[in-house]
Coordinates of C-alpha atoms in Angstrom, one line a residue:
M181 CA -8.1 -32.0 19.1
L182 CA -9.9 -31.7 15.8
L183 CA -9.9 -34.3 13.0
A184 CA -10.0 -32.5 9.7
S185 CA -8.2 -31.3 6.6
A186 CA -7.3 -27.7 6.4
V187 CA -4.9 -25.2 4.9
V188 CA -2.5 -23.5 7.2
V189 CA -2.0 -19.7 7.0
W190 CA 0.6 -18.1 9.2
E191 CA -0.4 -14.6 10.3
W192 CA 1.0 -11.7 12.3
L193 CA -0.7 -9.0 14.4
N194 CA -0.3 -5.5 13.1
E195 CA -0.4 -2.3 15.1
H196 CA -4.1 -1.9 14.2
G197 CA -5.0 -5.1 15.9
R198 CA -5.7 -7.1 12.7
W199 CA -4.2 -10.4 11.8
R200 CA -2.3 -10.1 8.5
P201 CA -1.4 -13.2 6.4
Y202 CA 2.1 -14.0 5.4
S203 CA 2.4 -15.0 1.7
P204 CA 2.0 -18.7 0.7
A205 CA 5.7 -19.0 0.2
V206 CA 6.6 -17.7 3.6
S207 CA 3.9 -19.9 5.2
H208 CA 5.3 -22.9 3.5
H209 CA 8.8 -22.0 4.9
I210 CA 7.5 -21.5 8.5
E211 CA 5.5 -24.8 8.3
A212 CA 8.6 -26.7 7.1
V213 CA 10.4 -25.5 10.3
V214 CA 7.5 -26.4 12.5
R215 CA 7.3 -29.9 11.0
A216 CA 11.0 -30.4 11.5
G217 CA 10.4 -30.1 15.2
P218 CA 12.9 -28.8 17.9
R219 CA 15.9 -30.0 16.0
A220 CA 15.4 -27.2 13.5
G221 CA 16.2 -24.7 16.3
G222 CA 12.7 -23.2 16.9
S223 CA 13.5 -20.1 14.9
V224 CA 12.4 -19.1 11.4
V225 CA 14.6 -16.7 9.4
L226 CA 12.1 -15.1 7.0
G227 CA 14.7 -13.5 4.8
Q228 CA 15.6 -17.0 3.5
V229 CA 12.4 -17.1 1.5
D230 CA 11.6 -13.4 0.9
S231 CA 14.5 -10.9 0.8
R232 CA 12.1 -8.1 1.8
L233 CA 11.7 -9.8 5.2
A234 CA 15.4 -10.1 5.9
P235 CA 15.2 -8.2 9.2
Y236 CA 12.6 -10.6 10.6
I237 CA 12.9 -13.8 12.7
I238 CA 10.0 -15.8 14.2
D239 CA 10.6 -17.4 17.6
L240 CA 8.3 -20.4 17.7
Q241 CA 8.5 -20.9 21.4
S242 CA 7.1 -17.5 22.2
M243 CA 5.1 -17.2 18.9
N244 CA 6.5 -13.8 18.2
Q245 CA 8.0 -12.1 15.2
F246 CA 11.2 -10.3 16.1
R247 CA 12.5 -7.4 13.9
Q248 CA 16.2 -7.4 14.3
D249 CA 16.9 -3.7 13.4
T250 CA 14.4 -2.2 15.8
G251 CA 13.7 -5.0 18.4
T252 CA 10.0 -4.9 17.7
L253 CA 8.1 -8.0 18.7
R254 CA 4.7 -8.9 17.2
P255 CA 2.5 -12.0 17.9
V256 CA 2.1 -14.6 15.2
R257 CA -0.4 -17.4 14.9
R258 CA -0.9 -20.6 12.9
N259 CA -4.5 -20.4 11.6
Y260 CA -6.6 -23.0 9.8
Y261 CA -9.0 -22.5 6.9
D262 CA -11.3 -24.6 4.7
P263 CA -9.3 -26.2 1.8
S264 CA -12.1 -25.1 -0.5
S265 CA -11.7 -21.4 0.4
A266 CA -9.4 -18.9 -1.2
P267 CA -6.1 -19.9 0.5
G268 CA -6.8 -23.5 -0.4
K269 CA -7.0 -22.5 -4.1
G270 CA -4.1 -20.1 -4.2
V271 CA -6.5 -17.1 -4.7
V272 CA -5.3 -13.7 -3.4
W273 CA -7.6 -10.6 -3.4
E274 CA -5.7 -7.3 -3.2
W275 CA -6.6 -3.5 -3.1
E276 CA -4.6 -0.7 -4.6
N277 CA -2.8 1.7 -2.2
D278 CA -2.4 5.4 -2.8
N279 CA 1.1 4.9 -4.0
G280 CA 0.0 2.4 -6.6
S281 CA 1.2 -0.8 -4.9
W282 CA -1.1 -3.7 -4.0
T283 CA -2.0 -4.9 -0.5
P284 CA -3.7 -8.2 0.2
Y285 CA -7.0 -8.2 2.2
D286 CA -7.1 -9.9 5.6
M287 CA -7.7 -13.6 5.1
E288 CA -11.3 -13.6 6.3
V289 CA -12.1 -10.7 4.0
G290 CA -10.4 -12.3 1.0
I291 CA -12.3 -15.5 1.7
T292 CA -15.6 -13.6 1.8
I293 CA -14.9 -11.8 -1.4
Q294 CA -13.8 -15.0 -3.2
H295 CA -17.0 -16.8 -2.1
A296 CA -19.2 -14.1 -3.6
Y297 CA -17.1 -14.1 -6.7
E298 CA -17.5 -17.9 -7.2
K299 CA -21.3 -17.5 -6.7
Q300 CA -21.2 -15.0 -9.6
H301 CA -22.7 -12.2 -7.5
P302 CA -22.3 -8.8 -9.1
W303 CA -21.1 -7.3 -5.9
I304 CA -20.5 -8.0 -2.2
D305 CA -21.2 -5.7 0.8
L306 CA -18.6 -6.2 3.5
T307 CA -20.6 -4.5 6.2
S308 CA -21.6 -7.8 7.7
I309 CA -18.0 -8.6 8.6
G310 CA -17.3 -5.1 10.0
F311 CA -16.1 -3.1 6.9
S312 CA -18.0 -0.3 5.3
Y313 CA -17.0 -1.2 1.7
V314 CA -18.7 -2.7 -1.3
I315 CA -16.7 -4.7 -3.8
D316 CA -18.1 -4.4 -7.4
F317 CA -17.0 -7.3 -9.5
N318 CA -18.0 -5.7 -12.7
T319 CA -15.7 -2.7 -12.3
M320 CA -13.3 -4.6 -10.0
G321 CA -13.5 -1.7 -7.6
Q322 CA -13.8 -1.1 -3.9
I323 CA -16.4 1.6 -2.9
N324 CA -16.3 3.2 0.5
R325 CA -20.0 3.4 1.6
Q326 CA -19.3 6.5 3.7
T327 CA -17.3 8.6 1.3
Q328 CA -18.0 6.9 -2.1
R329 CA -14.3 6.8 -2.7
Q330 CA -13.3 4.1 -5.1
R331 CA -10.1 2.0 -5.3
R332 CA -9.1 -0.7 -7.7
V333 CA -9.1 -4.3 -6.6
R334 CA -7.6 -7.4 -8.3
R335 CA -7.7 -11.2 -8.0
R336 CA -4.5 -13.1 -8.7
L337 CA -3.3 -16.6 -8.3
D338 CA -0.4 -17.6 -6.1
L339 CA 0.9 -20.8 -4.4
I340 CA -1.7 -22.8 -2.5
Y341 CA -1.1 -22.5 1.2
P342 CA 0.3 -25.6 3.0
M343 CA -2.2 -28.4 3.7
V344 CA -2.5 -30.5 6.8
T345 CA -4.6 -33.6 7.3
G346 CA -5.6 -35.5 10.4
T347 CA -5.3 -34.2 13.9
L348 CA -5.3 -30.4 14.2
P349 CA -4.3 -28.9 17.5
K350 CA -6.5 -26.1 18.8
A351 CA -3.6 -24.5 20.6
Q352 CA -1.1 -22.6 18.4
S353 CA 2.0 -23.6 20.2
W354 CA 5.3 -25.2 19.3
P355 CA 6.4 -27.9 18.8
V356 CA 3.1 -29.1 17.3
S357 CA 2.1 -32.5 16.0
P358 CA 2.4 -32.2 12.3
G359 CA 0.0 -35.0 11.5
P360 CA 0.8 -37.6 8.8
A361 CA 4.1 -36.6 7.2
T362 CA 3.9 -35.9 3.5
S363 CA 7.6 -35.5 3.0
P364 CA 10.8 -36.4 4.8
P365 CA 11.8 -34.0 7.6
T366 CA 13.9 -31.0 6.4
P367 CA 17.5 -31.1 7.8
P368 CA 18.6 -28.1 9.8
C369 CA 19.7 -25.2 7.7
T370 CA 23.5 -24.6 7.7
C371 CA 23.6 -21.0 6.5
P372 CA 25.6 -18.7 8.8
Q373 CA 22.5 -16.9 10.1
C374 CA 20.7 -20.1 11.2
V375 CA 23.9 -21.6 12.6
L376 CA 24.3 -18.5 14.6
V377 CA 20.7 -18.5 15.9
M378 CA 21.0 -22.2 17.0
S379 CA 24.3 -21.7 18.6
V380 CA 23.0 -18.7 20.6
K381 CA 20.1 -20.8 21.8
A382 CA 22.4 -23.6 22.8
A383 CA 24.6 -21.2 24.7
V384 CA 21.5 -19.8 26.4
V385 CA 20.5 -23.2 27.7
N386 CA 24.0 -24.0 28.9
G387 CA 24.5 -20.5 30.5
S388 CA 21.1 -20.3 32.1
T389 CA 20.6 -23.7 33.5
G390 CA 23.9 -25.6 33.7
P391 CA 26.6 -25.6 36.3
L392 CA 29.7 -23.4 36.2
Q393 CA 32.2 -24.6 33.6
P394 CA 35.9 -25.0 34.3
S395 CA 38.4 -22.9 32.5
V396 CA 39.0 -24.0 28.9
T397 CA 42.1 -26.1 28.4
R398 CA 43.6 -27.0 25.1
K399 CA 42.5 -30.7 25.4
N400 CA 38.9 -29.5 25.9
M401 CA 38.9 -27.6 22.6
A402 CA 37.0 -28.9 19.6
P403 CA 38.8 -29.8 16.4
P404 CA 39.0 -26.9 13.9
G405 CA 35.8 -26.6 11.9
V406 CA 33.4 -28.0 14.5
V407 CA 31.3 -26.3 17.1
K408 CA 30.3 -28.7 19.9
L409 CA 26.9 -28.0 21.4
P410 CA 26.7 -27.4 25.2
P411 CA 26.0 -30.4 27.5
P412 CA 22.4 -31.0 28.6
P413 CA 21.1 -28.7 31.4
G414 CA 20.7 -31.4 34.0
P415 CA 20.5 -35.1 34.6
G416 CA 18.1 -36.8 32.3
A417 CA 17.5 -33.8 30.1
K418 CA 17.9 -34.3 26.3
S419 CA 19.8 -32.1 23.9
L420 CA 17.7 -29.6 21.8
Y421 CA 19.2 -30.8 18.6
S422 CA 19.5 -34.2 16.9
T423 CA 23.1 -33.8 16.0
D424 CA 26.2 -33.3 18.2
A425 CA 28.0 -30.8 16.1
I426 CA 27.4 -28.0 13.5
Q427 CA 29.8 -27.5 10.7
V428 CA 31.2 -24.0 10.2
P429 CA 34.2 -22.6 8.2
R430 CA 37.3 -24.6 9.1
K431 CA 39.4 -21.7 10.3
T432 CA 37.2 -21.2 13.4
A433 CA 37.3 -22.6 16.9
P434 CA 34.2 -21.0 18.3
S435 CA 33.6 -23.7 21.0
Q436 CA 36.4 -21.9 23.0
M437 CA 34.4 -18.7 22.8
I438 CA 31.2 -20.2 23.9
R439 CA 32.8 -21.9 26.9
R440 CA 34.4 -18.7 27.9
Q441 CA 31.0 -17.1 27.9
A442 CA 29.7 -20.0 30.0
S443 CA 32.5 -19.7 32.5
S444 CA 31.8 -16.0 33.1
M445 CA 28.3 -16.7 34.6
P446 CA 27.4 -14.9 37.8
S447 CA 28.4 -16.9 40.9
G448 CA 24.8 -17.0 42.1
T449 CA 23.7 -19.4 39.3
T450 CA 23.4 -23.0 40.4
A451 CA 23.1 -26.3 38.6
G452 CA 19.5 -27.0 37.6
S453 CA 18.2 -23.5 38.1
P454 CA 15.4 -23.3 35.5
A455 CA 15.4 -20.6 32.9
S456 CA 11.8 -21.3 32.1
P457 CA 9.0 -23.1 33.9
P458 CA 9.2 -26.9 33.8
G459 CA 6.7 -28.6 31.5
P460 CA 4.1 -31.1 32.6
N461 CA 6.6 -34.0 32.3
G462 CA 9.0 -32.2 34.7
K463 CA 11.6 -31.3 32.0
T464 CA 12.9 -27.8 31.7
G465 CA 11.3 -26.0 28.7
R466 CA 13.3 -24.4 25.9
V467 CA 14.4 -20.8 26.5
A468 CA 13.0 -18.1 24.2
L469 CA 15.0 -15.0 23.5
A470 CA 12.2 -12.8 24.8
T471 CA 12.5 -14.4 28.3
L472 CA 16.2 -13.7 28.8
N473 CA 17.4 -11.2 31.4
R474 CA 19.7 -8.3 30.5
T475 CA 22.8 -10.0 31.9
N476 CA 22.4 -13.2 29.8
L477 CA 21.7 -11.2 26.7
Q478 CA 24.8 -9.1 27.1
R479 CA 27.0 -12.1 27.7
L480 CA 25.5 -13.8 24.6
A481 CA 26.1 -10.7 22.5
I482 CA 29.8 -10.6 23.5
A483 CA 30.3 -14.3 23.1
Q484 CA 28.7 -14.5 19.7
S485 CA 30.6 -11.4 18.4
R486 CA 33.8 -13.2 19.3
V487 CA 32.7 -16.2 17.4
L488 CA 31.9 -14.2 14.3
I489 CA 35.1 -12.3 14.5
A490 CA 37.1 -15.5 14.8
S491 CA 35.2 -17.0 11.8
G492 CA 35.8 -14.0 9.6
V493 CA 32.2 -12.9 9.4
P494 CA 32.1 -9.1 9.3
T495 CA 30.6 -7.4 12.3
V496 CA 29.1 -3.9 12.7
P497 CA 29.5 -1.3 15.5
V498 CA 26.6 -0.9 17.9
K499 CA 26.4 2.7 19.2
N500 CA 24.6 4.6 21.9
L501 CA 23.1 1.5 23.5
N502 CA 23.8 2.4 27.2
G503 CA 21.0 3.4 29.5
S504 CA 17.2 2.8 29.2
S505 CA 15.8 2.3 25.8
P506 CA 12.7 0.7 24.2
V507 CA 15.1 -1.9 22.8
N508 CA 17.2 -3.9 25.4
P509 CA 20.8 -2.9 24.6
A510 CA 22.0 -6.5 24.7
L511 CA 19.1 -7.6 22.4
A512 CA 20.2 -4.8 20.1
G513 CA 23.7 -6.2 20.2
I514 CA 22.5 -9.6 19.1
T515 CA 20.5 -7.8 16.4
G516 CA 23.7 -6.2 15.0
I517 CA 25.5 -9.6 15.0
L518 CA 22.6 -11.4 13.3
M519 CA 22.3 -8.7 10.6
S520 CA 26.0 -8.8 10.0
A521 CA 25.9 -12.6 9.7
A522 CA 23.4 -12.1 6.9
G523 CA 25.8 -9.7 5.2
L524 CA 23.7 -6.7 5.9
P525 CA 25.4 -3.3 6.6
V526 CA 23.8 -2.2 9.8
C527 CA 24.8 0.2 12.5
L528 CA 22.3 0.2 15.4
T529 CA 21.6 3.2 17.5
R530 CA 19.1 3.7 20.3
P531 CA 15.6 4.0 18.6
P532 CA 13.8 7.3 19.1
K533 CA 11.1 7.6 21.6
L534 CA 7.4 8.2 20.8
V535 CA 6.6 11.8 21.5
L536 CA 2.9 12.4 21.1
H537 CA 2.6 15.7 22.9
P538 CA 4.7 18.9 23.4
P539 CA 6.1 20.0 26.7
P540 CA 3.5 21.5 29.1
V541 CA 2.2 24.9 28.0
S542 CA 0.6 27.4 30.4
K543 CA -2.5 29.3 29.5
S544 CA -0.5 32.5 29.1
E545 CA 1.7 30.9 26.5
I546 CA -1.3 29.9 24.3
K547 CA -1.9 32.5 21.6
S548 CA -4.5 33.0 18.9
I549 CA -3.4 32.5 15.3
P550 CA -2.8 35.7 13.3
G551 CA -5.2 35.9 10.3
V552 CA -7.6 33.3 11.6
S553 CA -10.7 34.5 13.5
N554 CA -11.7 33.0 16.8
T555 CA -10.1 30.0 18.4
S556 CA -12.8 27.3 18.1
R557 CA -15.6 26.0 15.9
K558 CA -18.6 23.9 16.7
T559 CA -20.7 21.7 14.4
T560 CA -24.4 20.7 14.8
K561 CA -26.6 18.1 13.2
K562 CA -27.9 20.6 10.7
Q563 CA -27.5 19.3 7.1
A564 CA -26.6 21.4 4.1
K565 CA -29.5 22.6 2.0
K566 CA -30.8 19.9 -0.3
G567 CA -32.6 19.9 -3.6
K568 CA -36.2 19.1 -3.7
T569 CA -35.6 15.9 -5.7
P570 CA -32.5 14.1 -6.9
E571 CA -33.6 14.8 -10.5
E572 CA -33.7 18.5 -9.8
V573 CA -30.2 18.4 -8.3
L574 CA -28.7 16.5 -11.3
K575 CA -30.4 18.8 -13.8
K576 CA -28.1 21.6 -12.7
Y577 CA -25.0 19.5 -13.6
L578 CA -26.1 17.5 -16.6
Q579 CA -26.7 17.9 -20.3
K580 CA -28.9 15.4 -22.1
V581 CA -27.3 13.3 -24.8
R582 CA -29.6 12.4 -27.7
H583 CA -27.2 10.2 -29.5
P584 CA -25.1 8.4 -26.9
P585 CA -21.8 6.8 -28.0
D586 CA -21.5 3.0 -28.2
E587 CA -19.5 2.6 -25.0
D588 CA -20.1 1.4 -21.4
C589 CA -21.8 3.3 -18.6
T590 CA -19.1 2.9 -15.9
I591 CA -21.8 2.7 -13.2
C592 CA -23.9 -0.2 -14.4
M593 CA -21.4 -1.5 -17.1
E594 CA -24.2 -1.7 -19.7
R595 CA -23.8 0.0 -23.1
L596 CA -25.0 3.6 -23.1
T597 CA -27.1 2.7 -26.2
A598 CA -29.1 0.2 -24.0
P599 CA -31.2 0.8 -20.9
S600 CA -29.6 1.1 -17.5
G601 CA -28.7 -2.1 -15.8
Y602 CA -29.3 -0.8 -12.3
K603 CA -31.5 -3.3 -10.4
G604 CA -32.1 -1.5 -7.1
P605 CA -35.0 0.8 -6.2
Q606 CA -36.1 2.4 -9.4
P607 CA -35.8 6.2 -9.8
T608 CA -38.6 8.0 -11.6
V609 CA -36.4 8.8 -14.7
K610 CA -36.5 6.5 -17.7
P611 CA -33.7 3.9 -17.8
D612 CA -32.6 4.7 -21.3
L613 CA -31.9 8.5 -20.8
V614 CA -28.3 9.5 -21.0
G615 CA -26.6 12.6 -19.7
K616 CA -23.1 14.2 -19.8
L617 CA -21.6 16.0 -16.8
S618 CA -21.1 19.6 -17.8
R619 CA -17.5 20.2 -16.5
C620 CA -15.7 16.9 -17.0
G621 CA -17.7 15.6 -19.9
H622 CA -18.2 12.0 -18.7
I623 CA -21.4 10.3 -19.9
Y624 CA -23.7 8.0 -17.9
H625 CA -27.2 6.8 -17.7
I626 CA -29.2 9.4 -15.8
H627 CA -31.0 6.5 -14.2
C628 CA -27.6 5.3 -12.7
L629 CA -26.6 8.8 -11.6
V630 CA -29.9 9.3 -9.7
A631 CA -29.4 5.9 -8.0
M632 CA -25.9 6.8 -7.1
Y633 CA -27.0 10.1 -5.6
N634 CA -29.8 8.4 -3.6
N635 CA -27.2 6.0 -2.1
G636 CA -25.0 9.0 -1.0
N637 CA -25.3 11.9 1.4
K638 CA -28.0 13.6 -0.7
D639 CA -26.6 17.0 0.2
G640 CA -27.1 18.7 -3.2
S641 CA -23.7 17.8 -4.5
L642 CA -22.5 15.1 -7.0
Q643 CA -19.1 13.6 -7.6
C644 CA -18.2 12.1 -10.9
P645 CA -17.4 8.4 -10.3
T646 CA -14.7 8.4 -13.0
C647 CA -12.6 11.5 -12.4
K648 CA -13.9 12.5 -9.0
T649 CA -14.8 16.0 -10.1
I650 CA -17.2 17.5 -7.5
Y651 CA -20.3 19.4 -8.6
G652 CA -21.8 21.7 -5.9
V653 CA -20.6 21.8 -2.3
K654 CA -19.8 18.4 -0.9
T655 CA -20.7 17.8 2.7
G656 CA -20.2 14.9 5.0
T657 CA -21.8 13.1 8.0
Q658 CA -19.5 14.2 10.8
P659 CA -21.3 14.0 14.2
P660 CA -21.5 17.2 16.4
G661 CA -18.3 18.3 18.1
K662 CA -15.8 21.1 18.7
M663 CA -12.6 22.1 16.9
E664 CA -10.1 24.3 18.9
Y665 CA -6.9 25.8 17.4
H666 CA -4.2 28.0 18.8
L667 CA -0.4 28.7 18.8
I668 CA 2.0 27.1 21.2
P669 CA 5.6 28.2 21.7
H670 CA 7.3 25.0 20.5
S671 CA 8.7 23.9 17.2
L672 CA 8.0 20.7 15.3
P673 CA 10.9 18.6 14.0
G674 CA 11.8 19.8 10.5
H675 CA 10.3 23.3 11.2
P676 CA 12.7 24.8 13.7
D677 CA 12.0 28.4 12.6
C678 CA 8.4 28.6 13.5
K679 CA 6.0 27.9 16.3
T680 CA 3.3 25.2 16.2
I681 CA -0.4 25.3 15.5
R682 CA -2.2 22.9 17.8
I683 CA -5.7 21.6 16.8
I684 CA -7.9 19.8 19.4
Y685 CA -10.9 17.9 18.1
S686 CA -13.6 16.9 20.7
I687 CA -16.5 14.7 19.7
P688 CA -18.7 13.0 22.3
P689 CA -20.5 9.7 21.7
G690 CA -24.2 9.9 20.7
I691 CA -27.0 8.5 18.6
Q692 CA -26.7 8.1 14.8
G693 CA -28.8 10.3 12.6
P694 CA -30.6 9.5 9.4
E695 CA -27.5 10.3 7.3
H696 CA -25.4 7.7 9.2
P697 CA -24.9 3.9 8.6
N698 CA -27.3 2.8 11.4
P699 CA -29.8 5.5 12.2
G700 CA -31.1 5.4 15.8
K701 CA -28.1 3.3 17.0
S702 CA -25.5 4.6 19.4
F703 CA -22.0 5.4 18.3
S704 CA -18.8 5.5 20.2
A705 CA -16.0 8.2 20.1
R706 CA -12.7 6.7 21.1
G707 CA -9.5 8.7 21.7
F708 CA -11.0 12.2 22.1
P709 CA -9.9 14.8 22.5
R710 CA -7.5 14.3 19.6
H711 CA -4.5 16.6 19.4
C712 CA -3.0 17.4 15.9
Y713 CA -0.2 19.7 14.9
L714 CA 0.8 22.0 12.0
P715 CA 3.8 24.3 11.6
D716 CA 2.9 28.0 12.0
S717 CA 4.2 28.7 8.5
E718 CA 2.5 30.3 5.6
K719 CA 1.5 27.0 4.2
G720 CA 0.6 25.6 7.6
R721 CA -1.8 28.4 8.1
K722 CA -3.3 27.8 4.7
V723 CA -3.9 24.2 5.6
L724 CA -5.5 25.3 8.9
K725 CA -8.0 27.6 7.0
L726 CA -8.9 24.8 4.7
L727 CA -9.3 22.3 7.6
L728 CA -11.8 24.8 9.1
V729 CA -13.8 24.7 5.9
A730 CA -13.7 20.9 6.0
W731 CA -14.8 21.0 9.6
D732 CA -17.8 23.2 8.8
R733 CA -18.7 20.9 5.9
R734 CA -18.5 17.9 8.3
L735 CA -15.8 16.2 6.3
I736 CA -13.0 15.6 8.9
F737 CA -14.7 12.7 10.6
A738 CA -17.4 10.1 9.8
I739 CA -19.1 7.2 11.6
G740 CA -17.9 3.8 10.4
T741 CA -15.6 0.8 11.2
S742 CA -12.2 1.6 12.7
S743 CA -9.3 0.3 10.8
T744 CA -7.3 0.4 14.1
T745 CA -9.5 -1.7 16.3
G746 CA -12.1 -3.2 14.0
E747 CA -14.9 -1.6 16.1
S748 CA -18.0 -0.6 14.1
D749 CA -20.3 2.3 14.7
T750 CA -17.5 4.5 15.9
V751 CA -16.1 7.9 14.9
I752 CA -13.3 7.5 12.4
W753 CA -11.0 9.8 10.3
N754 CA -12.4 10.6 6.9
E755 CA -9.7 10.6 4.2
V756 CA -7.9 13.8 5.4
H757 CA -4.7 12.8 7.2
H758 CA -3.6 14.6 10.4
K759 CA -0.3 14.6 12.3
T760 CA -0.9 13.4 15.8
E761 CA 2.7 12.9 16.9
F762 CA 4.4 16.2 18.1
G763 CA 8.0 15.3 18.4
S764 CA 8.6 12.0 16.5
N765 CA 7.4 10.1 13.4
L766 CA 7.4 6.5 14.6
T767 CA 3.9 5.8 13.5
G768 CA 4.0 7.8 10.2
H769 CA 1.7 10.4 11.8
G770 CA 4.4 12.9 12.9
Y771 CA 7.3 15.1 11.9
P772 CA 9.6 15.5 10.1
D773 CA 7.6 14.9 6.9
A774 CA 8.6 17.2 4.1
N775 CA 5.6 16.2 1.9
Y776 CA 2.8 16.3 4.5
L777 CA 1.5 19.8 3.8
D778 CA 1.3 19.3 0.1
N779 CA -0.3 15.8 0.6
V780 CA -3.0 17.1 2.9
L781 CA -3.7 20.0 0.4
A782 CA -4.3 17.4 -2.3
E783 CA -6.5 15.4 0.0
L784 CA -8.6 18.5 0.8
A785 CA -8.8 19.3 -2.9
A786 CA -10.2 15.8 -3.5
Q787 CA -13.0 16.7 -1.1
G788 CA -13.7 19.8 -3.1
I789 CA -11.9 22.2 -0.7
S790 CA -9.4 24.7 -2.1
E791 CA -8.5 28.4 -1.6
D792 CA -11.6 29.3 -3.5
S793 CA -13.6 27.5 -0.8
T794 CA -12.5 30.0 1.9
A795 CA -13.9 32.8 -0.2
Q796 CA -17.2 30.9 -0.7
E797 CA -17.5 30.4 3.1
K798 CA -17.1 34.1 3.7
D799 CA -19.8 34.9 1.1

């Protein structure tokens, strides 16, 4: 146990293995349920505080977030941070997505950025915490150290996360000791959704651990408007809730339905059979939904649907739930009931399966692609030709400006009429010289442009930091490997009239070169060979030809920190999205996707690769 004061941040684990924070308002809501203890039911309905989270429920016993429409379970945790850090001050740091929306940084990253901001540092390098980014506070931008791509960032104020004082448990379990109470316990919520969740759990305890119930007679029925909770599971056990009844609309008599469900238990169940392992004190623990078997879940779904029908709450049909499925059919049934209780129009079907690869293909079925020479490409460590000096490279793209305008240089944020404010290693050019890029017309200190070039790949190309116009031929730092491509006789979803182009990337682990983040250090290569897919259409072949140019220019992959695993010094994708799911689109990296080909053409254009590039490569 730790004696301290801290702010509590509730977080969930995403598919990339990173803990993502809930908003302050949601964390306050979860914390209120935690502090109320078992009588609050042990479940948190997130839609009560944020309508965008309506499908989600947190089960505090198993510490999982349950998505009702898909059955997806994700771990959650209750984490503690210094009250003087960003969450203790209500400060949220966010970066701008490609679609223009804002995403909060992971909490540890936001805290690191806020600390540097408070120290009035001009920038912060996030490499030390595993991210290849620099945050520039002058421009409020995030710069990718590998690609030099920039995104906007912002700092905004929100609610302060909940505070706890006193004894802090190391284990993130439930129920927890809340420490000194700062406010009276919150009474159990009586909305239809929470009432349903609690009655389901009560029925679980009765149906899983109690003796067989006799048939219901009229004298055993509860008065209209009251649902009696089931009796304790065994001698000496206490009820889960502090009240004996839950109020529901008066025209219902759901106790009859719950008892019918209990009386239909399999004959093999005996009194006192534990549904979960006993705790240290010998008492039977509370049952989490995730621990229930198929039979119990099916009975609960039927019983609770009867309760809802009797109470007038609209229900929804649940179709195609027989047989094996990633979502337990009975669990999906409960999902439909819970969603309808919240007034949401839902019709559940069996979720599609993840299909990463096509059916087996024999060698004789694999064909070369018409109009594309060869069936594979290799890359080596050879760099593109470089200029003798950075000044000579920039001279090709710049025009000197004798009378600069009275505006800021967007690299150093000093006025163009004043000397450059760059404080790093000093280039040989004078700090007061100003130049204009010949094609886009943006004006900078030449001193700043030389410094920017020296911090990049130094491949003889230059990219305008304002409009991203590329001067020269941009190349990357992709390690050596092989790219194979051929036709297979299967169609992608959304492209039934053509075959499929399969691309196979193979890159082995190795040692980083001078152009990489940590020269001389080894790098890993996870997940290779990587299989990617394009439709064998006119536009699909066009994309393939441009991907071949990108491969030759070493722009498909880079070495950096994986956003999936957090591993540093590993091979990562480099801003050009690929489709790695053949027959589904569950992860967003598959088909059908009507906009994918246009999107990847735009991403390649941002790297300086267009149809003109294929002609340049031939020359």
